Short mmCIF file of C-alpha atoms in Angstrom, two decimals:
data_model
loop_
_atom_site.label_atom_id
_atom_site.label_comp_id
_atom_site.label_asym_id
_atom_site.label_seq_id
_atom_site.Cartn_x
_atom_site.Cartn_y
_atom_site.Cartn_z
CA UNK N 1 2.51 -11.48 -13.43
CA UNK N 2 1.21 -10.77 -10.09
CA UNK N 3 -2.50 -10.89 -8.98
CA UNK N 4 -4.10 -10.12 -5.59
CA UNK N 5 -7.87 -10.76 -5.71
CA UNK N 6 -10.20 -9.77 -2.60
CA UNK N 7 -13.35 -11.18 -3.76
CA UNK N 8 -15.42 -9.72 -0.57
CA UNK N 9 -15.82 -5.74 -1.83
CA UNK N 10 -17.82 -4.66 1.02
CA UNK N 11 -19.01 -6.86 4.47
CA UNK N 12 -21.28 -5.68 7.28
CA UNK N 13 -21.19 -6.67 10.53
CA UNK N 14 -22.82 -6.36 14.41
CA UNK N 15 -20.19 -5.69 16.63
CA UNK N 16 -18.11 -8.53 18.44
CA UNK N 17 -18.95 -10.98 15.31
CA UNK N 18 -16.70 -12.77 14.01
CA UNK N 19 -15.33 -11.72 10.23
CA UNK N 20 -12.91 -13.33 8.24
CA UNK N 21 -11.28 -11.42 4.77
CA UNK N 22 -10.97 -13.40 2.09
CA UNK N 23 -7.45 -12.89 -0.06
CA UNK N 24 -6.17 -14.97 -2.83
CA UNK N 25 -2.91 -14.37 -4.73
CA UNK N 26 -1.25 -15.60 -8.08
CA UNK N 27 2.51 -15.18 -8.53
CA UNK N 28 5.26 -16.92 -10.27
CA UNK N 29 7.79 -16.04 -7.97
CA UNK N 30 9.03 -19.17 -5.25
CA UNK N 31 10.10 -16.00 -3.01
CA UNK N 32 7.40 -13.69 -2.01
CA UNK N 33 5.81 -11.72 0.93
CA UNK N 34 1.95 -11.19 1.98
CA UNK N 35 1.11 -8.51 3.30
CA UNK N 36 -2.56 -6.73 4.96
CA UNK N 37 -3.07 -2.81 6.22
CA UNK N 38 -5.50 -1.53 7.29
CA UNK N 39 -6.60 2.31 5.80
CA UNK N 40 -9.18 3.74 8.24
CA UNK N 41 -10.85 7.39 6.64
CA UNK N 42 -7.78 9.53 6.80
CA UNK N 43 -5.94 7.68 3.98
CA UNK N 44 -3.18 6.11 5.91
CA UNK N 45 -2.33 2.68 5.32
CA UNK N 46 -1.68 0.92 9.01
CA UNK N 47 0.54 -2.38 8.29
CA UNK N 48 -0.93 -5.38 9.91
CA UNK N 49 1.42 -7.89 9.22
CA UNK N 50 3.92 -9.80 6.75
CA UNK N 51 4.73 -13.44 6.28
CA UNK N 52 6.85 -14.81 3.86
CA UNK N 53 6.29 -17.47 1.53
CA UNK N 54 8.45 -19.69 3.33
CA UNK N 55 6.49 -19.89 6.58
CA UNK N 56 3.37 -21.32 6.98
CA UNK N 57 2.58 -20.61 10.38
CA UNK N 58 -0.46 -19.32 11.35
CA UNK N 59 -0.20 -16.21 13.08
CA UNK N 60 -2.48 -14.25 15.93
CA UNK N 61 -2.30 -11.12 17.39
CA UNK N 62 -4.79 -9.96 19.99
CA UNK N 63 -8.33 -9.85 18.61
CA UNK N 64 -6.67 -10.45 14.53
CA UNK N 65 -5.31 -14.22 13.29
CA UNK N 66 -3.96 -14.96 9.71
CA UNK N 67 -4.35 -18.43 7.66
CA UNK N 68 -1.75 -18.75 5.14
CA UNK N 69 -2.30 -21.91 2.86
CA UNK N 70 -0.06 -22.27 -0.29
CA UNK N 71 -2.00 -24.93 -1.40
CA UNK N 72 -4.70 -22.77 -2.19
CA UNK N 73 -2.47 -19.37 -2.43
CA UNK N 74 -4.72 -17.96 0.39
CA UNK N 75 -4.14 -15.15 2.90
CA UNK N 76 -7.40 -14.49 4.61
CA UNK N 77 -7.61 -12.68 7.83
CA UNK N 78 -10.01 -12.80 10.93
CA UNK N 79 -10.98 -10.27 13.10
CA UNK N 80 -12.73 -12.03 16.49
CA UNK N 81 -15.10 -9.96 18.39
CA UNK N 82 -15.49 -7.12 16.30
CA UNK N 83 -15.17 -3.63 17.15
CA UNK N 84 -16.47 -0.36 15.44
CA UNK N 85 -13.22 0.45 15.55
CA UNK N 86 -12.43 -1.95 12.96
CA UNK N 87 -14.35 -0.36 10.14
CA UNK N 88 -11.75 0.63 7.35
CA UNK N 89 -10.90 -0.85 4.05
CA UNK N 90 -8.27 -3.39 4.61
CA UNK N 91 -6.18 -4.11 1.85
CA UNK N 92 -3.97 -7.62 0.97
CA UNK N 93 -0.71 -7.15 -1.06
CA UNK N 94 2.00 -9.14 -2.89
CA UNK N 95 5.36 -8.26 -2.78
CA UNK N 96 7.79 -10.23 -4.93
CA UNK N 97 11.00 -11.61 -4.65
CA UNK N 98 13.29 -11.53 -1.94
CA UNK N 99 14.69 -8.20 -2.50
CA UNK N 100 13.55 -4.58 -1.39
CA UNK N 101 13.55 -3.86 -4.89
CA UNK N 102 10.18 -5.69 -5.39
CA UNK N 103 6.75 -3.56 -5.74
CA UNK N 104 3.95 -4.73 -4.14
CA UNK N 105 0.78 -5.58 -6.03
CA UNK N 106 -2.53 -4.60 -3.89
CA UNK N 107 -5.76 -6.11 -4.15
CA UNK N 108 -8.82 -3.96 -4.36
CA UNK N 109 -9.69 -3.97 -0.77
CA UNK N 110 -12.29 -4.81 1.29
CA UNK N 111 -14.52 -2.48 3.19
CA UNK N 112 -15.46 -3.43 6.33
CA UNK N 113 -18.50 -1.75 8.47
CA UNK N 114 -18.53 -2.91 11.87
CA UNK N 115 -22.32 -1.72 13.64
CA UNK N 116 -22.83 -1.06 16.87
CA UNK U 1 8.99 0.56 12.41
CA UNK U 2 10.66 2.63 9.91
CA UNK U 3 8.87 6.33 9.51
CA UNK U 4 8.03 8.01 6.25
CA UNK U 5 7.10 11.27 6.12
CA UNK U 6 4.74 12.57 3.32
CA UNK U 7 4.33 16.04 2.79
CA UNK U 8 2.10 17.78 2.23
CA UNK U 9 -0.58 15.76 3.69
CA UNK U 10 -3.43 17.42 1.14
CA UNK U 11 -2.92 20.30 -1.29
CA UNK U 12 -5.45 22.25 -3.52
CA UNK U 13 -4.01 23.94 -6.69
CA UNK U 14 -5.22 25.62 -9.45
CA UNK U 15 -5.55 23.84 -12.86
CA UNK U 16 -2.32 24.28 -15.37
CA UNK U 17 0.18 24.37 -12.18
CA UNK U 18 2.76 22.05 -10.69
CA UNK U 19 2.64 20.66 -7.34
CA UNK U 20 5.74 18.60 -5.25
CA UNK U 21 5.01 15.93 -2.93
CA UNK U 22 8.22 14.91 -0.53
CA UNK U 23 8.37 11.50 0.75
CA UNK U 24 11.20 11.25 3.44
CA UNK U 25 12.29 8.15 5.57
CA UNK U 26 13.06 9.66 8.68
CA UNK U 27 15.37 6.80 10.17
CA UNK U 28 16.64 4.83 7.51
CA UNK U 29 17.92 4.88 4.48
CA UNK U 30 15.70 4.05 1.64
CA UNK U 31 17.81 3.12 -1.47
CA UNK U 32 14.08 2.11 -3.42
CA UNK U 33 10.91 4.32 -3.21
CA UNK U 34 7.53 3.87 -4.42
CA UNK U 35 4.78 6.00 -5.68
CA UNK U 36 1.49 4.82 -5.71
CA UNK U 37 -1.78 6.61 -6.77
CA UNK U 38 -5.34 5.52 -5.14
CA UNK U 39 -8.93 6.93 -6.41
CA UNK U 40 -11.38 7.61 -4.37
CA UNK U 41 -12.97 3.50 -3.56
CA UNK U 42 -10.05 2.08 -5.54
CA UNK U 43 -6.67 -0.12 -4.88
CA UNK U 44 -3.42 1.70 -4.54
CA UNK U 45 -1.62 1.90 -8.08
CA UNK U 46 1.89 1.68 -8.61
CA UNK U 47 2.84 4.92 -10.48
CA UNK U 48 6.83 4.27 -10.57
CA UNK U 49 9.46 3.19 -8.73
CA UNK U 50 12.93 5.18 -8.22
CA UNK U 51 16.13 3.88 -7.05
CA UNK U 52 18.56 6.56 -5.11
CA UNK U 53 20.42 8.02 -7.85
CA UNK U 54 19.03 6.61 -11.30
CA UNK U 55 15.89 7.40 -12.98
CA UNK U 56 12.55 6.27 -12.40
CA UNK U 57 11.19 3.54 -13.78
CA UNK U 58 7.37 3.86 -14.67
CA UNK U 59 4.40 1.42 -15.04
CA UNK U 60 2.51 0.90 -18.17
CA UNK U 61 0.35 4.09 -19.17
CA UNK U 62 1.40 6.62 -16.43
CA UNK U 63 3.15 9.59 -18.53
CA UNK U 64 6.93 10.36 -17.02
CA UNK U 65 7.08 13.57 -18.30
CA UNK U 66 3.80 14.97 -16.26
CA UNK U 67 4.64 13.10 -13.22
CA UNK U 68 8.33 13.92 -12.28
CA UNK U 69 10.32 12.04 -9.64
CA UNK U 70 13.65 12.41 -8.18
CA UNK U 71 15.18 11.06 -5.77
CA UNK U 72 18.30 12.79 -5.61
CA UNK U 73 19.02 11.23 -1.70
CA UNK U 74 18.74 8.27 0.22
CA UNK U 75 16.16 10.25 2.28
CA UNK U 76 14.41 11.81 -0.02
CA UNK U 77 12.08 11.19 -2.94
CA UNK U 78 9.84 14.22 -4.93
CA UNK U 79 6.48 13.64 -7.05
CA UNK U 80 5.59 16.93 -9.18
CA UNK U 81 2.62 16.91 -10.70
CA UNK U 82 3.15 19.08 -13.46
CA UNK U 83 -0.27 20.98 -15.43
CA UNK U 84 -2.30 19.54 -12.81
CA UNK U 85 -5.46 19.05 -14.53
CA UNK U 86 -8.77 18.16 -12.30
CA UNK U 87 -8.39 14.31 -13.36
CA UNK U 88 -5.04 14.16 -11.41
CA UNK U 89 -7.21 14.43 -8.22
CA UNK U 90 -6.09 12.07 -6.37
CA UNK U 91 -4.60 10.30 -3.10
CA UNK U 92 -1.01 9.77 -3.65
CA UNK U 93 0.94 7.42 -1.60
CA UNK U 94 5.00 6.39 -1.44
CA UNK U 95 6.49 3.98 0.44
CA UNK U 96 10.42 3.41 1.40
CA UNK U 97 12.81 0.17 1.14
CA UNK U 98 16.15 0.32 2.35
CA UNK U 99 19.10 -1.96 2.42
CA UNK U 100 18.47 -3.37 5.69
CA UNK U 101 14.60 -3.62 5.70
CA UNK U 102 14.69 -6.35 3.04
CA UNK U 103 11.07 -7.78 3.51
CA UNK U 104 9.36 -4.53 3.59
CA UNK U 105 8.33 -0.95 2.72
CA UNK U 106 6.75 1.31 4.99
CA UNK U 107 3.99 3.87 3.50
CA UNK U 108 3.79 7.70 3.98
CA UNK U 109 0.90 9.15 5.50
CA UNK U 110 0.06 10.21 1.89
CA UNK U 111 -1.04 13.30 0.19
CA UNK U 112 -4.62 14.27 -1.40
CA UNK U 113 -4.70 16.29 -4.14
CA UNK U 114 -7.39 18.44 -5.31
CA UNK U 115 -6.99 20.08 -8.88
CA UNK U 116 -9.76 22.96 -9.02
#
C-alpha cells in the first residue's frame, strides 16, 4: 500500500527565509511519480511539479528546488527567500505505476504562513 | 497544461436533495477520472475512480449508491450527491488522465458544498 507522510503540519516563517517541506513516501511499486501543489485559500490545487522514480535529478525552478533521494524515499521541497505569497497548504502525492490509471495518494499537507 | 473544468465551483442545498458536480477536460481526452473529497484542514480523499464507459470503482467505506458517478464521455465525468445530509459538506475535487498524459492528472478547480 501507498503512504505519503508530511511530518511538518504547520511552519511559520519571516519573509525571505528559507523553508524546506519535509515529504516521505512508502510504496511497493518500482514505477512511480512524486508529485507537490500548492492549494492557496480558494481550494484549488496549483501543480508544482512531477518527477518520476526513475530520475534523480534535483530540480529548481525560480525561488522553489526539489531533493529527491530514494535512499531515504524523500521528496522535500524548498522555498528560498520567502514570500507572503507563499502561504498555502502544500500538499506531496504518490502516484503509482506507470499508467494514467494510477490514483494518487496525498499526504496531509503542510501549512505554510509566510509573515511579513 | 491540460484544463479541467469543475462546475459548480460551490453550491448550497437543502438537506434530503441531490446535487451534480461536472468535471470536464476541456482539451483532452480523459479516459480515467478521479473524485476526491477534502474536509475542511484535511488531505484530499480518493472517493472513486471511473474509467470512460464502465462503472466506478469505489474506495473502502464511501457508499456508491449515495455518491453517483458517470462518466458517460471522454469529456465528461458527474458526482451526485444524492440526500445530501449536512455531513456531506464538503470540498470535492476530480482530476483527469488521458491516454496521452501518461504521468499525470490535472485537478478541477473543485466544488464546495454546503448541506443546510
Amino acid at each position: 500500500a501507498q503512504k505519503v507522510t508530511q511530518a511538518q503540519t504547520e511552519i511559520s516563517v519571516v519573509e525571505k527565509e528559507d523553508v524546506t517541506l519535509d515529504c516521505v513516501y512508502e510504496t511497493r511499486d518500482t514505477t512511480y511519480y512524486l508529485f507537490w501543489y500548492k492549494q492557496p485559500p480558494s481550494g484549488e490545487l496549483v501543480f508544482l511539479i512531477r518527477r518520476n522514480s526513475f530520475d534523480e535529478q534535483n530540480e529548481i525552478s525560480g525561488r522553489y528546488s526539489w531533493n529527491f533521494q530514494k535512499s531515504t524515499s524523500s521528496f522535500n521541497f524548498t522555498i528560498t527567500a520567502s514570500q507572503v505569497v507563499d502561504s498555502a497548504v502544500y500538499f506531496c502525492a504518490l502516484k503509482e505505476g506507470s499508467t494514467n490509471a494510477g490514483k494518487s495518494t496525498f499526504g496531509d499537507g503542510t501549512t505554510l504562513t509566510v509573515k511579513p | 497544461g491540460a484544463v479541467v473544468s469543475q462546475h459548480p465551483s460551490w453550491v448550497i442545498c437543502k438537506s434530503g436533495t441531490s446535487v451534480k458536480i461536472e468535471c470536464r477536460s476541456l482539451d483532452f481526452q480523459a479516459t480515467t477520472m478521479f473524485w476526491y473529497r477534502q474536509f475542511p484542514k484535511q488531505s484530499l480523499m480518493l472517493m472513486a475512480t471511473s474509467n470512460e464507459g464502465s462503472k466506478a470503482t469505489y474506495e473502502q467505506g464511501v457508499e456508491k449508491d449515495k455518491f453517483l458517478i458517470n462518466h458517460a464521455s471522454l469529456t465528461l465525468s458527474t458526482l451526485t450527491v444524492t440526500s445530501a445530509h449536512p455531513e456531506d459538506s464538503s470540498f470535492y475535487i476530480c482530476s483527469a488522465a488521458g491516454q496521452a498524459l501518461r504521468t499525470e492528472a490535472f485537478f478541477g478547480q473543485g466544488t464546495r458544498l454546503t448541506v443546510v
